Tab-separated table of C-alpha atoms and ligand atoms in Angstrom:
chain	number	residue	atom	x	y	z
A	1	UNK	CA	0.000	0.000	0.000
A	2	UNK	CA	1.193	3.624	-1.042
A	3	UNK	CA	1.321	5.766	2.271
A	4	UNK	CA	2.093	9.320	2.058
A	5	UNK	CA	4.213	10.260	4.718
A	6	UNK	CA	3.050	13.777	4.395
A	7	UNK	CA	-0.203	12.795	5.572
A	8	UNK	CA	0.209	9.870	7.407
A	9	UNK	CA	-0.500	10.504	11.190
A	10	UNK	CA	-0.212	8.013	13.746
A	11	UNK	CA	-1.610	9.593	16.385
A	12	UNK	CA	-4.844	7.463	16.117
A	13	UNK	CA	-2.679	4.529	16.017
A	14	UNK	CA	-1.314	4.841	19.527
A	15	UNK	CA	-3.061	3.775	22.705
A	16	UNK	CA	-5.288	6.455	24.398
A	17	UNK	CA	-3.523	7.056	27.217
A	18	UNK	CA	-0.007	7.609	25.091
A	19	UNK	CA	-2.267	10.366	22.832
A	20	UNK	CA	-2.886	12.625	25.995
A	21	UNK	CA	0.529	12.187	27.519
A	22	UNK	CA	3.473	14.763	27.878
A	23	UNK	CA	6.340	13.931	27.700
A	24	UNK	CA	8.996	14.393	30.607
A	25	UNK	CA	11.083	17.561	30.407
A	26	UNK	CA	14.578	17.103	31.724
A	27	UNK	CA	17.261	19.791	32.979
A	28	UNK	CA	18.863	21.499	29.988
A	29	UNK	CA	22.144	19.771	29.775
A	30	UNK	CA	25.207	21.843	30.360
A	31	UNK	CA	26.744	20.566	26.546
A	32	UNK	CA	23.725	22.519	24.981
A	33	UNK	CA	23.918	25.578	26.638
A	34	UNK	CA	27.621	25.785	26.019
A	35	UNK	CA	26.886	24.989	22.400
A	36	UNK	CA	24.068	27.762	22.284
A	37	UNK	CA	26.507	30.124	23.715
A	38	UNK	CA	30.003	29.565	22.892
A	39	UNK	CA	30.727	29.348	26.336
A	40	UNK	CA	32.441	26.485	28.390
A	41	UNK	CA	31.867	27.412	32.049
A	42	UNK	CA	28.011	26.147	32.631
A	43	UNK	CA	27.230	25.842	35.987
A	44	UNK	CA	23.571	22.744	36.056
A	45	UNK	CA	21.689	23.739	39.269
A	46	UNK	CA	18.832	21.830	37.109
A	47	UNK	CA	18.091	17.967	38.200
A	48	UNK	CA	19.471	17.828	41.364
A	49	UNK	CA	22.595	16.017	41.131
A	50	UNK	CA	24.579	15.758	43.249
A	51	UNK	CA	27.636	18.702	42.699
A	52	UNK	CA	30.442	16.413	44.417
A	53	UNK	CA	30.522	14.240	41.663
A	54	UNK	CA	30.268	10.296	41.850
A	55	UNK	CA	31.324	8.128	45.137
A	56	UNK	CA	35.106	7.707	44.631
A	57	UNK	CA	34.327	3.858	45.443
A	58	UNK	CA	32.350	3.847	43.023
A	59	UNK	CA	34.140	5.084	39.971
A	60	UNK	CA	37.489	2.555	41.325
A	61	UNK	CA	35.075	-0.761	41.159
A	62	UNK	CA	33.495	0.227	37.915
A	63	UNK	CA	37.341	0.137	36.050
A	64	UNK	CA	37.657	-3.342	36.841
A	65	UNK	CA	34.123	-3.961	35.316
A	66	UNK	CA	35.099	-2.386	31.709
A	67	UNK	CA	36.966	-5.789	31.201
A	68	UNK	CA	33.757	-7.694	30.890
A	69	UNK	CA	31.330	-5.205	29.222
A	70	UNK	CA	31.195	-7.922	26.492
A	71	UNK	CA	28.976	-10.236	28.926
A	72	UNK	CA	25.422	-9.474	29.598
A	73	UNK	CA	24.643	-8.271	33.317
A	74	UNK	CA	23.639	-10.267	35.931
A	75	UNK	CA	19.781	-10.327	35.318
A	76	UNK	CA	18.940	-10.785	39.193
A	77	UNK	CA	21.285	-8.415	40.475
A	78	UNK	CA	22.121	-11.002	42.940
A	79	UNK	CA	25.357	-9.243	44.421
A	80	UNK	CA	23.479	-5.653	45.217
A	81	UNK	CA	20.192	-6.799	46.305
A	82	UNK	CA	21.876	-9.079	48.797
A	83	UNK	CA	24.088	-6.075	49.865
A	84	UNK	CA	20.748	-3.993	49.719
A	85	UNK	CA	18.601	-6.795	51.582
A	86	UNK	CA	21.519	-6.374	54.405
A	87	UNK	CA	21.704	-2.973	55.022
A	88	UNK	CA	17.148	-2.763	55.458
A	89	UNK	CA	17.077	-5.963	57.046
A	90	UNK	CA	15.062	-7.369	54.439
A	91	UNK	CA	15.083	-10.791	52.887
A	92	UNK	CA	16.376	-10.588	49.024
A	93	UNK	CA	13.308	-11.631	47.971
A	94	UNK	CA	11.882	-7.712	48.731
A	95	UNK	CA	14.677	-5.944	46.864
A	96	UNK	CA	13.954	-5.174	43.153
A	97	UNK	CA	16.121	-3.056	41.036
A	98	UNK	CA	15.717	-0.759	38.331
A	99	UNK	CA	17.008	1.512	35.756
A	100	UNK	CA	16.911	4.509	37.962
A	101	UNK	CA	14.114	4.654	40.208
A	102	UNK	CA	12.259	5.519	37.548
A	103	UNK	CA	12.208	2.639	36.075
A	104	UNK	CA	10.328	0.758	39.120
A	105	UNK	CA	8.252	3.670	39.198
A	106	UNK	CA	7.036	2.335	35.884
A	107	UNK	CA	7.041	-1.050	36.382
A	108	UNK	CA	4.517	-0.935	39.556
A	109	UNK	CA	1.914	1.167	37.216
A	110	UNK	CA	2.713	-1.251	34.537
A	111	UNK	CA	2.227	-4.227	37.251
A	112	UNK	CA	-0.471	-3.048	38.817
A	113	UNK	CA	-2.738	-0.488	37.129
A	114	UNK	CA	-5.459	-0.953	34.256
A	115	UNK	CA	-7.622	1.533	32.225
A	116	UNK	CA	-10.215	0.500	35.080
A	117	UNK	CA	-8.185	1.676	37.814
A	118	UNK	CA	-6.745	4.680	39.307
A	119	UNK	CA	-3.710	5.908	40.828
A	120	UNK	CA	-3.534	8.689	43.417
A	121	UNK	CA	-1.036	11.403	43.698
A	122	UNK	CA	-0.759	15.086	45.008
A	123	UNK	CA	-1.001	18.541	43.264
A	124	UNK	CA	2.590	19.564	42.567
A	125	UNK	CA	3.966	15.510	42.921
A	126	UNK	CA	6.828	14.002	40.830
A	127	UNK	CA	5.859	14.218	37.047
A	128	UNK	CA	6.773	10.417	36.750
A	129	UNK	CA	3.618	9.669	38.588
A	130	UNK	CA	1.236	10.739	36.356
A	131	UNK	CA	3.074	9.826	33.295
A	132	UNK	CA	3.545	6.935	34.439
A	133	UNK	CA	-0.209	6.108	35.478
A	134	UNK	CA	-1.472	7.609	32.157
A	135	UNK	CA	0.793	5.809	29.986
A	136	UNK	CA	-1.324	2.366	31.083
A	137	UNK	CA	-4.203	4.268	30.441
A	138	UNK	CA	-5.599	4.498	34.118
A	139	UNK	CA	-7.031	7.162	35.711
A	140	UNK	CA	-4.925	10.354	37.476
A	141	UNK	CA	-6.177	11.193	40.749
A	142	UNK	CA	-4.741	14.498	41.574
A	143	UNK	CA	-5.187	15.307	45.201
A	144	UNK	CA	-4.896	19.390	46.034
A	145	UNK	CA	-2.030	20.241	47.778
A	146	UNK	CA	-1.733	22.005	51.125
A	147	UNK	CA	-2.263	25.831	50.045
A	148	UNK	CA	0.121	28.068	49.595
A	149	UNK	CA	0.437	29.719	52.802
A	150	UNK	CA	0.447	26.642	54.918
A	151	UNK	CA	2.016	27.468	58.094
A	152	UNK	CA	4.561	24.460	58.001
A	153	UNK	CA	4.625	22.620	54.450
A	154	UNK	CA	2.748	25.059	51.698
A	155	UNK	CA	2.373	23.274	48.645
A	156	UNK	CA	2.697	20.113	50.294
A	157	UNK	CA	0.882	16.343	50.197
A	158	UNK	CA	-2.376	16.546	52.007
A	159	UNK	CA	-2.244	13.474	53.611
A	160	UNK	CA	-6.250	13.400	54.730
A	161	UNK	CA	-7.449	14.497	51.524
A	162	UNK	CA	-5.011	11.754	49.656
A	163	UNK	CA	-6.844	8.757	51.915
A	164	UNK	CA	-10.024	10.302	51.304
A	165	UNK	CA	-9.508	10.309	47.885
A	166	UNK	CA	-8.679	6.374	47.868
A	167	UNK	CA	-11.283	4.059	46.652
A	168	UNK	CA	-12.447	0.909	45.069
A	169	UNK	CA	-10.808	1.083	41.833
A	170	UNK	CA	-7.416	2.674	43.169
A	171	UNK	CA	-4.391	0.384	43.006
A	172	UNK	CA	-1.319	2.727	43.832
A	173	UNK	CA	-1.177	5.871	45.826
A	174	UNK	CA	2.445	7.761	45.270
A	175	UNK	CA	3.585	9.852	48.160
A	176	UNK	CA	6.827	11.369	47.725
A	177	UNK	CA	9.262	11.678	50.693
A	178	UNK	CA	10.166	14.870	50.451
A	179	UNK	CA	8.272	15.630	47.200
A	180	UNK	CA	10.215	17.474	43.903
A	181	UNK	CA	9.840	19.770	43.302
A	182	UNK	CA	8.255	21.209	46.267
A	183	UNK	CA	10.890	19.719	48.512
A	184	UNK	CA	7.896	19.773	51.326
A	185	UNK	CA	7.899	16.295	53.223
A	186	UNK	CA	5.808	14.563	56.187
A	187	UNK	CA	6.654	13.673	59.498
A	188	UNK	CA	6.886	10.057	60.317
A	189	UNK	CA	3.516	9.722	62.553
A	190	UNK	CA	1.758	11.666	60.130
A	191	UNK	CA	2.942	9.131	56.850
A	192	UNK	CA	2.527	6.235	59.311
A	193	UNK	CA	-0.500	6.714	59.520
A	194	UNK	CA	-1.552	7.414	56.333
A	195	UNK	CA	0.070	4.505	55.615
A	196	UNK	CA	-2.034	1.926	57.910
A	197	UNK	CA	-5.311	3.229	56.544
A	198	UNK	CA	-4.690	2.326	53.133
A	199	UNK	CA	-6.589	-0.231	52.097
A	200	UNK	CA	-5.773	-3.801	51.018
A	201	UNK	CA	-6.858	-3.200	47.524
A	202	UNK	CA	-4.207	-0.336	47.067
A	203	UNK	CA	-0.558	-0.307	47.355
A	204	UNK	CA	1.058	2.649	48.931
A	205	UNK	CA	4.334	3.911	47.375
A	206	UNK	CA	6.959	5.776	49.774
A	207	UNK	CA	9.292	7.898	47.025
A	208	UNK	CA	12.289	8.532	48.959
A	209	UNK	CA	14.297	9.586	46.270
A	210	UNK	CA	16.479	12.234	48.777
A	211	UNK	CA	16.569	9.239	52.130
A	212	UNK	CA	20.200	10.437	52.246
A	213	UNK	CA	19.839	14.079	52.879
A	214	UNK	CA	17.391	13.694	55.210
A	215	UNK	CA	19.048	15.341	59.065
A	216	UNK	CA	20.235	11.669	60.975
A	217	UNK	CA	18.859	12.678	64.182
A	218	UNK	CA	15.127	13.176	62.777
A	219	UNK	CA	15.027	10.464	60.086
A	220	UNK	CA	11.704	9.480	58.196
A	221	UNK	CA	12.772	5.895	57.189
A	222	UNK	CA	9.536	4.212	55.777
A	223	UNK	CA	11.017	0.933	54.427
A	224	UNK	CA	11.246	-0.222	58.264
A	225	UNK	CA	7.763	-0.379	57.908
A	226	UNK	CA	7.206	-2.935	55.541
A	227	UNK	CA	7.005	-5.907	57.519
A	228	UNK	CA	3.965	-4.050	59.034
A	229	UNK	CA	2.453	-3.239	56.103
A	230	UNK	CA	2.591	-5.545	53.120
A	231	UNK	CA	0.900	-2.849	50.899
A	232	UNK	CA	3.815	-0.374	51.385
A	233	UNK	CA	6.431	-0.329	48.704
A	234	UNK	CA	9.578	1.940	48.972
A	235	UNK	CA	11.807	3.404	46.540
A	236	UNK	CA	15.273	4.348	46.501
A	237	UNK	CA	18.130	5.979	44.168
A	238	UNK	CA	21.598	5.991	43.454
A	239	UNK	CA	20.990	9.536	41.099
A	240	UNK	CA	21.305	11.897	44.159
A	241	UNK	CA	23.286	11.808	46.774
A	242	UNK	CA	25.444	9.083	45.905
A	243	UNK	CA	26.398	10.754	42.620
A	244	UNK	CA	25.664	8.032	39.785
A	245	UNK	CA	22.505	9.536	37.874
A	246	UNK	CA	24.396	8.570	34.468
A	247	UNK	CA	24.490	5.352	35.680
A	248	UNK	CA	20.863	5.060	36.306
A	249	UNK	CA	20.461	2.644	39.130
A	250	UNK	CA	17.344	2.579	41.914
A	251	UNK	CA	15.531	0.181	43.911
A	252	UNK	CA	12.532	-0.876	45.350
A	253	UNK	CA	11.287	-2.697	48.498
A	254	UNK	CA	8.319	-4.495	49.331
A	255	UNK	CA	6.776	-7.429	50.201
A	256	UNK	CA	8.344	-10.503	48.178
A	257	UNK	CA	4.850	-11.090	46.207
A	258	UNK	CA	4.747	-7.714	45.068
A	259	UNK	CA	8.268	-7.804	43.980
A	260	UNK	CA	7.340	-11.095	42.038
A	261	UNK	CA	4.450	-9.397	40.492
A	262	UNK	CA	6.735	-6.467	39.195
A	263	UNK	CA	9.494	-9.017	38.392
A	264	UNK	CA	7.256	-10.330	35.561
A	265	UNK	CA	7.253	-6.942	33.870
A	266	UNK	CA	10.558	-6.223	34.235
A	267	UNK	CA	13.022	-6.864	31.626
A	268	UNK	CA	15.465	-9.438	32.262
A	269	UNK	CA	18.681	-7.125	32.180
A	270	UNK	CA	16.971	-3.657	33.266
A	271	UNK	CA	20.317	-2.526	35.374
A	272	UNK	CA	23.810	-2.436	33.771
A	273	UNK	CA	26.505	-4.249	34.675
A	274	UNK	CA	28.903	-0.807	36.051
A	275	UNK	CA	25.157	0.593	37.503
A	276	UNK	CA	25.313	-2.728	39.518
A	277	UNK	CA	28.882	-2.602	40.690
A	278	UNK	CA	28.746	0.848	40.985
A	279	UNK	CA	26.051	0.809	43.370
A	280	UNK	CA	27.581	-1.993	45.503
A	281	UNK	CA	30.087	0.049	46.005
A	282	UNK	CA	28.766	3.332	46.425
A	283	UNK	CA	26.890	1.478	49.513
A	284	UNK	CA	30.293	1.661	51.419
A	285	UNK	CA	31.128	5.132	51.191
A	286	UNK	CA	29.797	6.446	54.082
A	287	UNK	CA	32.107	9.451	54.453
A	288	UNK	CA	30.896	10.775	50.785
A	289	UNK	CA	27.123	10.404	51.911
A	290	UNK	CA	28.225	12.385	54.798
A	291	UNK	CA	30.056	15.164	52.594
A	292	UNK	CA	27.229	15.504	50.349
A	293	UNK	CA	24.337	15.487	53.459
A	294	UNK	CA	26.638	18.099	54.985
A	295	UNK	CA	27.640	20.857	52.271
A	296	UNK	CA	24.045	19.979	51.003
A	297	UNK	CA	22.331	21.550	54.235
A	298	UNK	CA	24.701	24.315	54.429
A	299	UNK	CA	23.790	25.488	50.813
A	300	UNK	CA	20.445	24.901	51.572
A	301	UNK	CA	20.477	26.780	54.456
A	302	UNK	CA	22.409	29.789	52.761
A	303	UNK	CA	19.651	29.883	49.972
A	304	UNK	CA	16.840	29.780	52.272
A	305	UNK	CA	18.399	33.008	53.928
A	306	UNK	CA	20.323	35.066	51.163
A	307	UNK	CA	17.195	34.753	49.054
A	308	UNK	CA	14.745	36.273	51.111
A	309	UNK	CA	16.779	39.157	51.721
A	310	UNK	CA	16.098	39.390	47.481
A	311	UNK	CA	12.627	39.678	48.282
A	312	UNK	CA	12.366	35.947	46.720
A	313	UNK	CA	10.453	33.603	49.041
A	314	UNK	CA	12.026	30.294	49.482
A	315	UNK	CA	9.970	26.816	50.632
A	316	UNK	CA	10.723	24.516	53.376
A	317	UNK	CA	13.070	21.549	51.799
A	318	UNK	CA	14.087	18.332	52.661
A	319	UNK	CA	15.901	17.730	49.499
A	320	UNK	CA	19.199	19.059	47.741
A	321	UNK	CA	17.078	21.636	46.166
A	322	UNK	CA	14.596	24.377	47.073
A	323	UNK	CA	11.733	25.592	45.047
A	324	UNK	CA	11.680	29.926	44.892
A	325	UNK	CA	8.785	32.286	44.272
A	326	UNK	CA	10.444	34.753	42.197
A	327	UNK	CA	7.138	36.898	43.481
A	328	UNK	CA	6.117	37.392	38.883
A	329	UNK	CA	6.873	35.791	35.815
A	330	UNK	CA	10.202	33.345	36.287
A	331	UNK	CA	10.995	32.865	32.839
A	332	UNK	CA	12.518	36.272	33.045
A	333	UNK	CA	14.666	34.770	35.804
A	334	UNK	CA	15.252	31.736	33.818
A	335	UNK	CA	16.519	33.213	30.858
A	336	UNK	CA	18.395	36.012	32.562
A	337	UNK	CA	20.187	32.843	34.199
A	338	UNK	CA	20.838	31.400	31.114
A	339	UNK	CA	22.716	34.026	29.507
A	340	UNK	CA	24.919	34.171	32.477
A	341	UNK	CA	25.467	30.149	32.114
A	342	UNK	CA	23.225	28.998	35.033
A	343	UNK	CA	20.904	26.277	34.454
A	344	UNK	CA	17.823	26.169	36.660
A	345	UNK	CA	14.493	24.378	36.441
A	346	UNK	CA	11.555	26.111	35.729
A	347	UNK	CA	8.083	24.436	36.775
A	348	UNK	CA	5.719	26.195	34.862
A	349	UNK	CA	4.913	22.477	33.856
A	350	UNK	CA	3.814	21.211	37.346
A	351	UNK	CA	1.839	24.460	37.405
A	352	UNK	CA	4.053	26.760	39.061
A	353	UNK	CA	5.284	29.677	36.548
A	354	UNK	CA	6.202	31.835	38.672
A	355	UNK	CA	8.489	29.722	40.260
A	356	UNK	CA	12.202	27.769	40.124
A	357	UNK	CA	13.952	24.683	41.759
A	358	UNK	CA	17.582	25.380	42.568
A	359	UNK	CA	19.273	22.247	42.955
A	360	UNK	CA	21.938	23.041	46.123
A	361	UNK	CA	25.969	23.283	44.649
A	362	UNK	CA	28.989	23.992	46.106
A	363	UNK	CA	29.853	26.785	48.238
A	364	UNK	CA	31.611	28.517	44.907
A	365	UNK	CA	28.712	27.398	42.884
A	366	UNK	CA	26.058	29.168	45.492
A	367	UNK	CA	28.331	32.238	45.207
A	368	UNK	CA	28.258	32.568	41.392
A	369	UNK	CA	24.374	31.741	41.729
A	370	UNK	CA	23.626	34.411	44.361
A	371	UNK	CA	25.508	37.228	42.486
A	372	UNK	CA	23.509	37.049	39.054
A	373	UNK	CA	20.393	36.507	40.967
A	374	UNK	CA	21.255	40.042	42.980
A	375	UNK	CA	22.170	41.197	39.456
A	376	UNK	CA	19.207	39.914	37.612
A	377	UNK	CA	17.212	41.468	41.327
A	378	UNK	CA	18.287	44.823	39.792
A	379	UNK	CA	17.072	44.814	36.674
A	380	UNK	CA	14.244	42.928	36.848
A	381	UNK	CA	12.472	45.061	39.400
A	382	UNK	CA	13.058	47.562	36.884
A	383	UNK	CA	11.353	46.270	34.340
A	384	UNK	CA	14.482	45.814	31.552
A	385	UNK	CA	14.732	42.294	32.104
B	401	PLP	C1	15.108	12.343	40.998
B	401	PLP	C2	13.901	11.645	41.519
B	401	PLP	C3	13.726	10.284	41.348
B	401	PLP	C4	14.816	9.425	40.814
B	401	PLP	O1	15.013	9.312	39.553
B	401	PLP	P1	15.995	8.160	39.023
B	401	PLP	O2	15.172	7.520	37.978
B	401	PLP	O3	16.278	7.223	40.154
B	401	PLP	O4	17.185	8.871	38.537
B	401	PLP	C5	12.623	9.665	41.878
B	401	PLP	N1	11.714	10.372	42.564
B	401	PLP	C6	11.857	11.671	42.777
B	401	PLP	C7	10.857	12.384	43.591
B	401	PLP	C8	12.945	12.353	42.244
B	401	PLP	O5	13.072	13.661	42.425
C-alpha cells in the first residue's frame, strides 16, 4: 500500500492514554547551553545532582568492570540486592532493582494499574507519577495540595485528603518523601498513619528519592515499615546523593509477592553491569554520603536566607534543592540565568510559573548563583529584564 508520509498521522494509532501524555522535560544539559553560547563554564543547578561528583568507590570498582562489558549483566542483580537486603534488614526476595528509580516507578503502574483503575497522587507531585499512570491508560487522581500559605509545608501532600480520595478502583497511591519539586515532606507519625489506613486493595508507594539528605537525628525511614504493612512499597536511588545519575540505578522494596508481580514486567537485564557494581560500592562510602548530606544543608540553608533578603520567598526543603517564588513571571529569571550560564528548572509544567527549583551546589557554585540573581534582582524590578 502507497502511504504518504506527508499525511500519514499516527496519532490514532497509539493507545489512548499515550495520545494525551506529555512527555517528561529534563534539565537542559550543560553541553547545549555551552553549544548555544560559545561558552564552556556552565554551571547545572537543574536535576538535582549531586555537585560532588560520583562516590570515589564507586568510579574505582566500575574500572575493573570495563573488562567484561562484552557479557550481559547479571539479570537478578544477585550481588546488590543481597548487599541492599543487608543494610534494610530485608530478605532478598523484597529488593527489586531498576534503571533509575524511575524505572520501578514504571514497572509498579505497569504491574499493577489498568484503564479500570486509578492511581492517586498530590497537586505539585513528581511528574513520573502521572506519566507513568497515564501511559497504562488508568485514571490520574490528583489530590490538592496544602495551600500556599500553609504554616509548616505550603504546597505540600495533604495526607487526609489523599486517603479520602482512595477508593475501590485505586491500586497505587504515590507519596513522595520529600516531594520534587516542592521539597515539602511529612513527618513520620503523620505518613505512618496514612500509611495503615490504606486499604488492602491499594498499594502505597513511599518515594524517597532524597533518604540520604534527610538530618540523621530526625530520620523518616519508611522501608522499616514494611514488615507491618505488606501494601507499602519503597523506593530508593543511586541519582542523588550518591552521585551516579548517568548510571541510572534505583531500587525498590516491598513485600516478596509484590516484587514477584513487578518481576514479571521487568526486563530481564533492566540494570547495567557498572550501575550494579557501581552501586555496591557506592553502599560503602559512608564518608561521601556524609560530605554531600553536609555541604548539602549548608547550601540549603544559605539559599533559604540570602534569598529572602532578594525579596524571593524560598519553601521549606528536605531535598538538595529548594523551590523559589520569584514573586512574577520566572521565565525572566530563567533566561536572565541562562545568559549568564546557570541552568535552573523552571516548573511552569507542574503548574508553578512563577516559580524555580535550585538544585543546592557547592559553596563557589552558590556564590556565582547568588551574584547574578542580585544582578538579575536589579534589573528585573526595573522592568528591563
Ligand atoms: C530524581 C527523583 C527520582 C529518581 O530518579 P531516578 O530515575 O532514580 O534517577 C525519583 N523520585 C523523585 C521524587 C525524584 O526527584
Amino acid at each position: 500500500m502507497q502511504i504518504d508520509p506527508k499525511s500519514f498521522d499516527p496519532t490514532s494509532l497509539a493507545a489512548p492514554g499515550v495520545r494525551a501524555l506529555h512527555p517528561y522535560i529534563p534539565g537542559k544539559p550543560i553541553s547545549e547551553l555551552e553549544r548555544e553560547l560559545g561558552i564552556s563554564n556552565v554551571l547545572k543547578l537543574a536535576s538535582n545532582e549531586n555537585p560532588l561528583g560520583t562516590s570515589p568507590k564507586a568510579l574505582a570498582a566500575i574500572q575493573g568492570e570495563l573488562a567484561e562489558l562484552a557479557l550481559y549483566p547479571d539479570g537478578s542483580g544477585h550481588n546488590l540486592k543481597a548487599v541492599l537486603a543487608q543494610r534494610h534488614g530485608v530478605d532478598p526476595s523484597c529488593v527489586t532493582l531498576g534503571n533509575g528509580s524511575n524505572d520501578v516507578l514504571v514497572l509498579l503502574a505497569e504491574a499493577f494499574l489498568t484503564p479500570q483503575d486509578k492511581a492517586v497522587f498530590s497537586q505539585y507531585c513528581f511528574a513520573v507519577y502521572p506519566i507513568a499512570t497515564q501511559a497504562v491508560g488508568a485514571e490520574a487522581c490528583e489530590v490538592p495540595a496544602l495551600a500556599d500559605d500553609h504554616g509548616q509545608m505550603p504546597l505540600g501532600h495533604d495526607l487526609n485528603a489523599m486517603a479520602a480520595a482512595i477508593d475501590e478502583r485505586t491500586r497505587l497511591v504515590f507519596v513522595a518523601n520529600p516531594n520534587n519539586p516542592t521539597g515539602t515532606w511529612l513527618e513520620a507519625d503523620a505518613l505512618e498513619a496514612f500509611v495503615a489506613a490504606v486499604p488492602p486493595h491499594c498499594l502505597v508507594v513511599v518515594d524517597e528519592a532524597y533518604f540520604e539528605y534527610q538530618d540523621p537525628a530526625h530520620l523518616v525511614d519508611a522501608s522499616t515499615w514494611i514488615a507491618r504493612y505488606p501494601n507499602l512499597v519503597v523506593s530508593r536511588t543511586f541519582s542523588k546523593a550518591y552521585g551516579l545519575a548517568g548510571l541510572r540505578v534505583g531500587y525498590l522494596l516491598s513485600h516478596p509477592k509484590v516484587a514477584d508481580l513487578v518481576n514479571r514486567v521487568r526486563q530481564p537485564f533492566n540494570v547495567n553491569s557498572l550501575a550494579l557494581t557501581a552501586a555496591q560500592a557506592a553502599l560503602t562510602d559512608d564518608e561521601f554520603i556524609q560530605q554531600a548530606r553536609d555541604m548539602n544543608s549548608a547550601g540549603l540553608a544559605r539559599l533559604q536566607r540570602a534569598l529572602p533578603e532578594l525579596g524571593l520567598r524560598t519553601y521549606p526543603s528536605a531535598g538538595n534543592f529548594v523551590l523559589v517564588d520569584m514573586g512574577g513571571p520566572a521565565k525572566p529569571w530563567i533566561d536572565g540565568l541562562l545568559q549568564a550560564g546557570i541552568i535552573t528548572r523552571g516548573v511552569a509544567n507542574y503548574g508553578l510559573p512563577n516559580h524555580i527549583r535550585i538544585t543546592i551546589g557547592t559553596p563557589q557554585q552558590m556564590d556565582r548563583l547568588l551574584q547574578e540573581l542580585q544582578r538579575l534582582r536589579g534589573q528585573i524590578s526595573q522592568g528591563e529584564a
